[in-house]
Amino acid sequence: MPRPVLVHPAQEQQAVRGHGYFQYSKCTGRKKALCIGINYTGQKRQLRGCINDIRNVKRFLTAYRGYRDGDIVMLMDETTNPRQMPTRRNIIDAMRWLVKDAKPHDSLFFHYSGHGGQVPDHNGSETDGYDEVIYPVDYKTAGVILDDEMNRIMVKSLPTGCRLTAIFDSCHSGTALGLSLSYHADGRLKGIQVSDRARALKGTSADVISFSGCRDDQTSADTVQKGVAVGAMSYAFVTSLSRNPVQSYQGLLRSVREILRQYEQKAQLSSSHPIDTNLRFIL
């Protein structure tokens, strides 16, 4: 029998050894989303499903989760608007827009579908010696975006009790947001993913959750579902929550992994603070 899903508690700040204070978000405030889809059209490593992914995610957020069109920014390399192109500069600007004026119990959503990778870690923050990165459409000239930079912009700047939910549909994305904790599908804490020094630097009292398409040492599939090109992780996330809107964190992780079982990738759940994975996943 499935375990009952517990409603998110209206808890005060909690202190957990090694992680300082944090507060679960009620997700009752303003909702904003940033969705980035890059097919790298005309480039050597072209993808097919990434723009479809962000359109599907936007449709899901507006239809089922109370997000408004005017509070969702879409960056994609299928546009004539230069500000909508997913260049490095535009992505960084959009990340700053996402967290600007964030307040406790706001619900912010970040979705990235595109290429991901790893580069050597030069500041000692990663336990495996590599930083995870995402690839803007102009990465060949402007460079990649490091997990450290995404953490600094989108995690460290958040107030206590503000939720950021991040979905990474990219290769080597297990720790793409630089969050410190990861979980098994049965809810057990898997391990600490960053060094002690980095935990102090990257820690936050906000409520930050990340679902990623694979472990840091795996790739994430660009595939076809029902005749439409999609990213496997984006498809699995939307499909799972559309079929069953009320799930716990660990239930959602198990469901997404089940949908992805045909691929050689294992979805990951990470957080900025210890979470009770029996709690209901909310947005």
PDB file of C-alpha atoms in Angstrom:
ATOM      1  CA  MET A   1       0.000   0.000   0.000  1.00  0.00           C
ATOM      2  CA  PRO A   2       1.354   3.483  -0.816  1.00  0.00           C
ATOM      3  CA  ARG A   3       2.298   5.608   2.141  1.00  0.00           C
ATOM      4  CA  PRO A   4       0.047   8.603   2.875  1.00  0.00           C
ATOM      5  CA  VAL A   5       1.304  11.939   1.638  1.00  0.00           C
ATOM      6  CA  LEU A   6       1.805  14.442   4.427  1.00  0.00           C
ATOM      7  CA  VAL A   7       0.815  18.044   3.846  1.00  0.00           C
ATOM      8  CA  HIS A   8       3.676  20.526   4.090  1.00  0.00           C
ATOM      9  CA  PRO A   9       3.901  21.738   7.692  1.00  0.00           C
ATOM     10  CA  ALA A  10       3.650  25.420   8.531  1.00  0.00           C
ATOM     11  CA  GLN A  11       6.877  25.189  10.461  1.00  0.00           C
ATOM     12  CA  GLU A  12       9.001  27.820  12.039  1.00  0.00           C
ATOM     13  CA  GLN A  13      12.666  27.993  11.230  1.00  0.00           C
ATOM     14  CA  GLN A  14      14.484  24.795  12.019  1.00  0.00           C
ATOM     15  CA  ALA A  15      18.103  24.238  12.855  1.00  0.00           C
ATOM     16  CA  VAL A  16      19.824  21.096  11.634  1.00  0.00           C
ATOM     17  CA  ARG A  17      23.372  20.325  12.601  1.00  0.00           C
ATOM     18  CA  GLY A  18      25.755  21.446   9.879  1.00  0.00           C
ATOM     19  CA  HIS A  19      23.045  23.247   7.912  1.00  0.00           C
ATOM     20  CA  GLY A  20      21.970  26.185  10.048  1.00  0.00           C
ATOM     21  CA  TYR A  21      18.452  27.556   9.922  1.00  0.00           C
ATOM     22  CA  PHE A  22      15.932  27.013   7.157  1.00  0.00           C
ATOM     23  CA  GLN A  23      12.196  27.249   6.676  1.00  0.00           C
ATOM     24  CA  TYR A  24       9.907  25.196   4.468  1.00  0.00           C
ATOM     25  CA  SER A  25       8.008  27.376   2.021  1.00  0.00           C
ATOM     26  CA  LYS A  26       4.210  27.314   1.965  1.00  0.00           C
ATOM     27  CA  CYS A  27       4.347  28.350  -1.745  1.00  0.00           C
ATOM     28  CA  THR A  28       1.430  30.725  -1.178  1.00  0.00           C
ATOM     29  CA  GLY A  29       3.109  33.894  -2.475  1.00  0.00           C
ATOM     30  CA  ARG A  30       3.992  35.075  -5.956  1.00  0.00           C
ATOM     31  CA  LYS A  31       4.812  32.478  -8.590  1.00  0.00           C
ATOM     32  CA  LYS A  32       7.496  33.144 -11.225  1.00  0.00           C
ATOM     33  CA  ALA A  33       9.184  30.796 -13.678  1.00  0.00           C
ATOM     34  CA  LEU A  34      12.171  30.787 -16.019  1.00  0.00           C
ATOM     35  CA  CYS A  35      12.251  28.107 -18.723  1.00  0.00           C
ATOM     36  CA  ILE A  36      15.311  27.720 -20.971  1.00  0.00           C
ATOM     37  CA  GLY A  37      15.289  25.405 -23.997  1.00  0.00           C
ATOM     38  CA  ILE A  38      18.266  25.183 -26.365  1.00  0.00           C
ATOM     39  CA  ASN A  39      18.356  22.940 -29.437  1.00  0.00           C
ATOM     40  CA  TYR A  40      21.658  24.460 -30.700  1.00  0.00           C
ATOM     41  CA  THR A  41      20.152  24.650 -34.168  1.00  0.00           C
ATOM     42  CA  GLY A  42      22.833  24.509 -36.863  1.00  0.00           C
ATOM     43  CA  GLN A  43      25.555  23.544 -34.402  1.00  0.00           C
ATOM     44  CA  LYS A  44      27.449  20.268 -34.329  1.00  0.00           C
ATOM     45  CA  ARG A  45      25.733  18.785 -31.266  1.00  0.00           C
ATOM     46  CA  GLN A  46      22.198  19.800 -32.211  1.00  0.00           C
ATOM     47  CA  LEU A  47      19.300  18.590 -30.048  1.00  0.00           C
ATOM     48  CA  ARG A  48      15.633  18.243 -31.020  1.00  0.00           C
ATOM     49  CA  GLY A  49      13.374  18.235 -27.980  1.00  0.00           C
ATOM     50  CA  CYS A  50      14.467  21.100 -25.751  1.00  0.00           C
ATOM     51  CA  ILE A  51      12.115  23.804 -27.028  1.00  0.00           C
ATOM     52  CA  ASN A  52       9.216  21.350 -26.922  1.00  0.00           C
ATOM     53  CA  ASP A  53      10.211  20.674 -23.309  1.00  0.00           C
ATOM     54  CA  ILE A  54       9.878  24.245 -22.112  1.00  0.00           C
ATOM     55  CA  ARG A  55       6.587  24.689 -23.956  1.00  0.00           C
ATOM     56  CA  ASN A  56       5.241  21.542 -22.287  1.00  0.00           C
ATOM     57  CA  VAL A  57       6.466  22.691 -18.871  1.00  0.00           C
ATOM     58  CA  LYS A  58       4.937  26.150 -19.323  1.00  0.00           C
ATOM     59  CA  ARG A  59       1.625  24.555 -20.294  1.00  0.00           C
ATOM     60  CA  PHE A  60       1.773  22.379 -17.177  1.00  0.00           C
ATOM     61  CA  LEU A  61       2.619  25.309 -14.863  1.00  0.00           C
ATOM     62  CA  THR A  62      -0.171  27.532 -16.179  1.00  0.00           C
ATOM     63  CA  ALA A  63      -2.837  24.832 -16.457  1.00  0.00           C
ATOM     64  CA  TYR A  64      -2.253  22.980 -13.196  1.00  0.00           C
ATOM     65  CA  ARG A  65      -0.021  24.951 -10.840  1.00  0.00           C
ATOM     66  CA  GLY A  66      -1.343  28.512 -10.864  1.00  0.00           C
ATOM     67  CA  TYR A  67       1.482  30.232 -12.754  1.00  0.00           C
ATOM     68  CA  ARG A  68       0.490  33.120 -15.033  1.00  0.00           C
ATOM     69  CA  ASP A  69       1.814  33.655 -18.561  1.00  0.00           C
ATOM     70  CA  GLY A  70       3.070  37.114 -17.637  1.00  0.00           C
ATOM     71  CA  ASP A  71       5.232  35.690 -14.833  1.00  0.00           C
ATOM     72  CA  ILE A  72       7.001  33.116 -17.018  1.00  0.00           C
ATOM     73  CA  VAL A  73      10.096  33.995 -19.058  1.00  0.00           C
ATOM     74  CA  MET A  74      10.951  31.668 -21.947  1.00  0.00           C
ATOM     75  CA  LEU A  75      14.410  31.656 -23.537  1.00  0.00           C
ATOM     76  CA  MET A  76      14.846  29.556 -26.685  1.00  0.00           C
ATOM     77  CA  ASP A  77      16.943  29.483 -29.848  1.00  0.00           C
ATOM     78  CA  GLU A  78      13.862  29.514 -32.061  1.00  0.00           C
ATOM     79  CA  THR A  79      13.019  33.199 -31.963  1.00  0.00           C
ATOM     80  CA  THR A  80      13.583  36.463 -33.817  1.00  0.00           C
ATOM     81  CA  ASN A  81      13.669  38.404 -30.537  1.00  0.00           C
ATOM     82  CA  PRO A  82      17.309  38.910 -29.506  1.00  0.00           C
ATOM     83  CA  ARG A  83      16.330  39.232 -25.819  1.00  0.00           C
ATOM     84  CA  GLN A  84      14.692  35.807 -25.933  1.00  0.00           C
ATOM     85  CA  MET A  85      17.776  34.033 -27.290  1.00  0.00           C
ATOM     86  CA  PRO A  86      19.423  31.836 -24.631  1.00  0.00           C
ATOM     87  CA  THR A  87      22.803  33.557 -24.770  1.00  0.00           C
ATOM     88  CA  ARG A  88      24.985  33.554 -21.696  1.00  0.00           C
ATOM     89  CA  ARG A  89      24.152  37.173 -20.971  1.00  0.00           C
ATOM     90  CA  ASN A  90      20.403  36.692 -21.408  1.00  0.00           C
ATOM     91  CA  ILE A  91      20.392  33.578 -19.216  1.00  0.00           C
ATOM     92  CA  ILE A  92      22.235  35.354 -16.401  1.00  0.00           C
ATOM     93  CA  ASP A  93      19.914  38.365 -16.700  1.00  0.00           C
ATOM     94  CA  ALA A  94      16.868  36.079 -16.608  1.00  0.00           C
ATOM     95  CA  MET A  95      18.156  34.243 -13.534  1.00  0.00           C
ATOM     96  CA  ARG A  96      18.488  37.598 -11.790  1.00  0.00           C
ATOM     97  CA  TRP A  97      14.951  38.524 -12.872  1.00  0.00           C
ATOM     98  CA  LEU A  98      13.645  35.254 -11.419  1.00  0.00           C
ATOM     99  CA  VAL A  99      14.917  35.952  -7.906  1.00  0.00           C
ATOM    100  CA  LYS A 100      14.509  39.752  -7.912  1.00  0.00           C
ATOM    101  CA  ASP A 101      12.264  40.980  -5.063  1.00  0.00           C
ATOM    102  CA  ALA A 102      11.680  37.398  -3.867  1.00  0.00           C
ATOM    103  CA  LYS A 103       9.800  37.128  -0.590  1.00  0.00           C
ATOM    104  CA  PRO A 104       9.117  34.375   1.968  1.00  0.00           C
ATOM    105  CA  HIS A 105       6.680  31.744   0.640  1.00  0.00           C
ATOM    106  CA  ASP A 106       7.068  32.810  -2.995  1.00  0.00           C
ATOM    107  CA  SER A 107       7.389  29.861  -5.381  1.00  0.00           C
ATOM    108  CA  LEU A 108      10.064  30.266  -8.065  1.00  0.00           C
ATOM    109  CA  PHE A 109      10.564  27.672 -10.797  1.00  0.00           C
ATOM    110  CA  PHE A 110      13.657  27.159 -12.971  1.00  0.00           C
ATOM    111  CA  HIS A 111      13.704  24.722 -15.883  1.00  0.00           C
ATOM    112  CA  TYR A 112      16.676  24.069 -18.141  1.00  0.00           C
ATOM    113  CA  SER A 113      16.690  21.727 -21.123  1.00  0.00           C
ATOM    114  CA  GLY A 114      19.918  21.675 -23.118  1.00  0.00           C
ATOM    115  CA  HIS A 115      23.496  20.492 -23.011  1.00  0.00           C
ATOM    116  CA  GLY A 116      25.263  20.004 -19.697  1.00  0.00           C
ATOM    117  CA  GLY A 117      28.790  19.011 -18.820  1.00  0.00           C
ATOM    118  CA  GLN A 118      31.623  19.039 -16.316  1.00  0.00           C
ATOM    119  CA  VAL A 119      34.827  21.023 -15.947  1.00  0.00           C
ATOM    120  CA  PRO A 120      37.612  20.719 -13.346  1.00  0.00           C
ATOM    121  CA  ASP A 121      36.721  22.354 -10.022  1.00  0.00           C
ATOM    122  CA  HIS A 122      39.303  25.008  -9.130  1.00  0.00           C
ATOM    123  CA  ASN A 123      37.963  26.217  -5.782  1.00  0.00           C
ATOM    124  CA  GLY A 124      37.652  22.937  -3.875  1.00  0.00           C
ATOM    125  CA  SER A 125      33.862  23.065  -3.573  1.00  0.00           C
ATOM    126  CA  GLU A 126      33.081  19.714  -5.235  1.00  0.00           C
ATOM    127  CA  THR A 127      33.661  16.365  -3.571  1.00  0.00           C
ATOM    128  CA  ASP A 128      34.214  14.714  -6.980  1.00  0.00           C
ATOM    129  CA  GLY A 129      36.619  17.400  -8.244  1.00  0.00           C
ATOM    130  CA  TYR A 130      34.354  18.657 -11.038  1.00  0.00           C
ATOM    131  CA  ASP A 131      32.005  21.611 -11.455  1.00  0.00           C
ATOM    132  CA  GLU A 132      28.781  20.970 -13.343  1.00  0.00           C
ATOM    133  CA  VAL A 133      27.955  23.428 -16.136  1.00  0.00           C
ATOM    134  CA  ILE A 134      25.225  24.335 -18.596  1.00  0.00           C
ATOM    135  CA  TYR A 135      25.859  25.465 -22.173  1.00  0.00           C
ATOM    136  CA  PRO A 136      24.306  28.717 -23.441  1.00  0.00           C
ATOM    137  CA  VAL A 137      23.658  28.854 -27.189  1.00  0.00           C
ATOM    138  CA  ASP A 138      26.788  31.040 -27.572  1.00  0.00           C
ATOM    139  CA  TYR A 139      29.013  28.966 -25.271  1.00  0.00           C
ATOM    140  CA  LYS A 140      31.770  28.756 -27.892  1.00  0.00           C
ATOM    141  CA  THR A 141      32.414  32.489 -27.604  1.00  0.00           C
ATOM    142  CA  ALA A 142      30.808  33.502 -24.280  1.00  0.00           C
ATOM    143  CA  GLY A 143      31.615  30.401 -22.219  1.00  0.00           C
ATOM    144  CA  VAL A 144      29.621  28.026 -20.037  1.00  0.00           C
ATOM    145  CA  ILE A 145      27.743  28.777 -16.806  1.00  0.00           C
ATOM    146  CA  LEU A 146      29.123  27.047 -13.703  1.00  0.00           C
ATOM    147  CA  ASP A 147      27.011  25.511 -10.940  1.00  0.00           C
ATOM    148  CA  ASP A 148      28.777  27.897  -8.537  1.00  0.00           C
ATOM    149  CA  GLU A 149      27.460  30.881 -10.488  1.00  0.00           C
ATOM    150  CA  MET A 150      23.918  29.528 -10.669  1.00  0.00           C
ATOM    151  CA  ASN A 151      24.025  28.881  -6.928  1.00  0.00           C
ATOM    152  CA  ARG A 152      25.275  32.374  -6.189  1.00  0.00           C
ATOM    153  CA  ILE A 153      22.561  34.037  -8.282  1.00  0.00           C
ATOM    154  CA  MET A 154      19.538  31.835  -7.661  1.00  0.00           C
ATOM    155  CA  VAL A 155      20.128  30.219  -4.256  1.00  0.00           C
ATOM    156  CA  LYS A 156      22.247  32.462  -2.056  1.00  0.00           C
ATOM    157  CA  SER A 157      20.130  35.533  -2.825  1.00  0.00           C
ATOM    158  CA  LEU A 158      16.826  34.024  -1.644  1.00  0.00           C
ATOM    159  CA  PRO A 159      15.118  35.033   1.611  1.00  0.00           C
ATOM    160  CA  THR A 160      14.160  32.590   4.357  1.00  0.00           C
ATOM    161  CA  GLY A 161      11.148  30.473   3.425  1.00  0.00           C
ATOM    162  CA  CYS A 162      11.233  31.225  -0.308  1.00  0.00           C
ATOM    163  CA  ARG A 163      10.952  28.165  -2.570  1.00  0.00           C
ATOM    164  CA  LEU A 164      13.052  27.588  -5.658  1.00  0.00           C
ATOM    165  CA  THR A 165      12.280  24.409  -7.583  1.00  0.00           C
ATOM    166  CA  ALA A 166      14.820  23.614 -10.301  1.00  0.00           C
ATOM    167  CA  ILE A 167      14.472  20.994 -13.054  1.00  0.00           C
ATOM    168  CA  PHE A 168      17.605  20.155 -15.046  1.00  0.00           C
ATOM    169  CA  ASP A 169      17.140  18.084 -18.195  1.00  0.00           C
ATOM    170  CA  SER A 170      20.787  17.890 -19.205  1.00  0.00           C
ATOM    171  CA  CYS A 171      23.786  15.590 -19.029  1.00  0.00           C
ATOM    172  CA  HIS A 172      25.935  15.465 -15.880  1.00  0.00           C
ATOM    173  CA  SER A 173      23.274  17.408 -13.980  1.00  0.00           C
ATOM    174  CA  GLY A 174      23.032  15.610 -10.638  1.00  0.00           C
ATOM    175  CA  THR A 175      24.513  18.513  -8.685  1.00  0.00           C
ATOM    176  CA  ALA A 176      23.983  21.238 -11.296  1.00  0.00           C
ATOM    177  CA  LEU A 177      22.728  23.777  -8.744  1.00  0.00           C
ATOM    178  CA  GLY A 178      25.446  23.083  -6.186  1.00  0.00           C
ATOM    179  CA  LEU A 179      23.018  21.937  -3.474  1.00  0.00           C
ATOM    180  CA  SER A 180      24.558  20.030  -0.612  1.00  0.00           C
ATOM    181  CA  LEU A 181      22.245  17.039  -0.045  1.00  0.00           C
ATOM    182  CA  SER A 182      20.878  14.220  -2.208  1.00  0.00           C
ATOM    183  CA  TYR A 183      18.401  11.408  -1.560  1.00  0.00           C
ATOM    184  CA  HIS A 184      17.655   7.780  -2.333  1.00  0.00           C
ATOM    185  CA  ALA A 185      14.237   6.889  -3.758  1.00  0.00           C
ATOM    186  CA  ASP A 186      13.169   5.538  -0.340  1.00  0.00           C
ATOM    187  CA  GLY A 187      13.822   8.930   1.207  1.00  0.00           C
ATOM    188  CA  ARG A 188      17.112   8.151   2.881  1.00  0.00           C
ATOM    189  CA  LEU A 189      19.822  10.772   2.729  1.00  0.00           C
ATOM    190  CA  LYS A 190      22.317   9.651   0.103  1.00  0.00           C
ATOM    191  CA  GLY A 191      25.182  11.930   0.994  1.00  0.00           C
ATOM    192  CA  ILE A 192      26.713  15.369   1.110  1.00  0.00           C
ATOM    193  CA  GLN A 193      27.711  16.522  -2.357  1.00  0.00           C
ATOM    194  CA  VAL A 194      29.896  19.539  -1.601  1.00  0.00           C
ATOM    195  CA  SER A 195      32.869  20.180   0.658  1.00  0.00           C
ATOM    196  CA  ASP A 196      32.458  21.526   4.201  1.00  0.00           C
ATOM    197  CA  ARG A 197      33.855  24.864   3.051  1.00  0.00           C
ATOM    198  CA  ALA A 198      31.362  25.025   0.176  1.00  0.00           C
ATOM    199  CA  ARG A 199      28.471  24.167   2.481  1.00  0.00           C
ATOM    200  CA  ALA A 200      29.212  27.294   4.476  1.00  0.00           C
ATOM    201  CA  LEU A 201      29.502  29.400   1.305  1.00  0.00           C
ATOM    202  CA  LYS A 202      26.480  27.940  -0.503  1.00  0.00           C
ATOM    203  CA  GLY A 203      24.161  27.487   2.461  1.00  0.00           C
ATOM    204  CA  THR A 204      20.770  29.228   2.528  1.00  0.00           C
ATOM    205  CA  SER A 205      17.759  29.529   4.822  1.00  0.00           C
ATOM    206  CA  ALA A 206      15.506  29.322   1.747  1.00  0.00           C
ATOM    207  CA  ASP A 207      13.715  26.163   0.595  1.00  0.00           C
ATOM    208  CA  VAL A 208      15.562  25.007  -2.538  1.00  0.00           C
ATOM    209  CA  ILE A 209      14.800  21.712  -4.307  1.00  0.00           C
ATOM    210  CA  SER A 210      16.301  20.314  -7.503  1.00  0.00           C
ATOM    211  CA  PHE A 211      15.246  17.380  -9.673  1.00  0.00           C
ATOM    212  CA  SER A 212      17.799  16.494 -12.328  1.00  0.00           C
ATOM    213  CA  GLY A 213      17.727  14.004 -15.155  1.00  0.00           C
ATOM    214  CA  CYS A 214      20.772  11.982 -14.206  1.00  0.00           C
ATOM    215  CA  ARG A 215      23.766  11.550 -11.931  1.00  0.00           C
ATOM    216  CA  ASP A 216      26.824  13.717 -12.459  1.00  0.00           C
ATOM    217  CA  ASP A 217      28.519  10.813 -14.261  1.00  0.00           C
ATOM    218  CA  GLN A 218      25.589  10.079 -16.610  1.00  0.00           C
ATOM    219  CA  THR A 219      24.034  11.513 -19.754  1.00  0.00           C
ATOM    220  CA  SER A 220      20.397  12.548 -20.178  1.00  0.00           C
ATOM    221  CA  ALA A 221      18.390  11.376 -23.191  1.00  0.00           C
ATOM    222  CA  ASP A 222      16.974  13.480 -26.017  1.00  0.00           C
ATOM    223  CA  THR A 223      14.188  11.198 -27.203  1.00  0.00           C
ATOM    224  CA  VAL A 224      10.762  10.885 -28.875  1.00  0.00           C
ATOM    225  CA  GLN A 225       7.444  10.355 -27.072  1.00  0.00           C
ATOM    226  CA  LYS A 226       4.183   9.930 -29.004  1.00  0.00           C
ATOM    227  CA  GLY A 227       5.925  11.153 -32.142  1.00  0.00           C
ATOM    228  CA  VAL A 228       7.229  14.366 -30.531  1.00  0.00           C
ATOM    229  CA  ALA A 229      10.888  15.125 -29.760  1.00  0.00           C
ATOM    230  CA  VAL A 230      11.364  15.718 -26.026  1.00  0.00           C
ATOM    231  CA  GLY A 231      13.931  15.524 -23.265  1.00  0.00           C
ATOM    232  CA  ALA A 232      13.343  12.366 -21.233  1.00  0.00           C
ATOM    233  CA  MET A 233      13.513  14.111 -17.831  1.00  0.00           C
ATOM    234  CA  SER A 234      11.178  16.981 -18.748  1.00  0.00           C
ATOM    235  CA  TYR A 235       8.689  14.490 -20.160  1.00  0.00           C
ATOM    236  CA  ALA A 236       8.893  12.279 -17.064  1.00  0.00           C
ATOM    237  CA  PHE A 237       8.427  15.174 -14.620  1.00  0.00           C
ATOM    238  CA  VAL A 238       5.353  16.601 -16.368  1.00  0.00           C
ATOM    239  CA  THR A 239       3.867  13.156 -17.048  1.00  0.00           C
ATOM    240  CA  SER A 240       4.226  12.021 -13.435  1.00  0.00           C
ATOM    241  CA  LEU A 241       2.617  15.110 -11.908  1.00  0.00           C
ATOM    242  CA  SER A 242      -0.116  15.247 -14.563  1.00  0.00           C
ATOM    243  CA  ARG A 243      -1.098  11.656 -13.796  1.00  0.00           C
ATOM    244  CA  ASN A 244      -0.844  12.081 -10.031  1.00  0.00           C
ATOM    245  CA  PRO A 245      -0.799  15.702  -8.804  1.00  0.00           C
ATOM    246  CA  VAL A 246      -0.516  14.723  -5.126  1.00  0.00           C
ATOM    247  CA  GLN A 247       2.807  13.016  -4.450  1.00  0.00           C
ATOM    248  CA  SER A 248       5.504  13.086  -1.819  1.00  0.00           C
ATOM    249  CA  TYR A 249       9.057  14.054  -2.722  1.00  0.00           C
ATOM    250  CA  GLN A 250      10.218  10.452  -2.651  1.00  0.00           C
ATOM    251  CA  GLY A 251       7.082   9.279  -4.464  1.00  0.00           C
ATOM    252  CA  LEU A 252       7.731  11.773  -7.258  1.00  0.00           C
ATOM    253  CA  LEU A 253      11.378  10.686  -7.490  1.00  0.00           C
ATOM    254  CA  ARG A 254      10.342   7.023  -7.736  1.00  0.00           C
ATOM    255  CA  SER A 255       7.666   7.814 -10.323  1.00  0.00           C
ATOM    256  CA  VAL A 256      10.051   9.824 -12.507  1.00  0.00           C
ATOM    257  CA  ARG A 257      12.668   7.065 -12.291  1.00  0.00           C
ATOM    258  CA  GLU A 258      10.048   4.500 -13.306  1.00  0.00           C
ATOM    259  CA  ILE A 259       9.138   6.526 -16.405  1.00  0.00           C
ATOM    260  CA  LEU A 260      12.859   6.844 -17.210  1.00  0.00           C
ATOM    261  CA  ARG A 261      13.652   3.158 -16.637  1.00  0.00           C
ATOM    262  CA  GLN A 262      14.139   2.507 -20.382  1.00  0.00           C
ATOM    263  CA  TYR A 263      17.017   4.990 -20.463  1.00  0.00           C
ATOM    264  CA  GLU A 264      20.488   4.754 -18.955  1.00  0.00           C
ATOM    265  CA  GLN A 265      19.939   7.635 -16.563  1.00  0.00           C
ATOM    266  CA  LYS A 266      18.787   7.909 -12.970  1.00  0.00           C
ATOM    267  CA  ALA A 267      16.893  11.033 -11.898  1.00  0.00           C
ATOM    268  CA  GLN A 268      18.275  12.791  -8.816  1.00  0.00           C
ATOM    269  CA  LEU A 269      16.667  14.742  -5.969  1.00  0.00           C
ATOM    270  CA  SER A 270      18.784  17.349  -4.195  1.00  0.00           C
ATOM    271  CA  SER A 271      18.053  20.016  -1.603  1.00  0.00           C
ATOM    272  CA  SER A 272      19.648  22.933   0.180  1.00  0.00           C
ATOM    273  CA  HIS A 273      18.596  21.576   3.588  1.00  0.00           C
ATOM    274  CA  PRO A 274      17.468  18.226   5.022  1.00  0.00           C
ATOM    275  CA  ILE A 275      13.887  17.499   3.948  1.00  0.00           C
ATOM    276  CA  ASP A 276      11.286  15.028   5.102  1.00  0.00           C
ATOM    277  CA  THR A 277      10.737  13.272   1.792  1.00  0.00           C
ATOM    278  CA  ASN A 278       7.350  11.968   2.974  1.00  0.00           C
ATOM    279  CA  LEU A 279       6.026  15.517   2.750  1.00  0.00           C
ATOM    280  CA  ARG A 280       3.849  16.472  -0.196  1.00  0.00           C
ATOM    281  CA  PHE A 281       5.743  18.035  -3.100  1.00  0.00           C
ATOM    282  CA  ILE A 282       4.263  21.463  -3.745  1.00  0.00           C
ATOM    283  CA  LEU A 283       4.944  24.245  -6.236  1.00  0.00           C
TER     284      LEU A 283
END
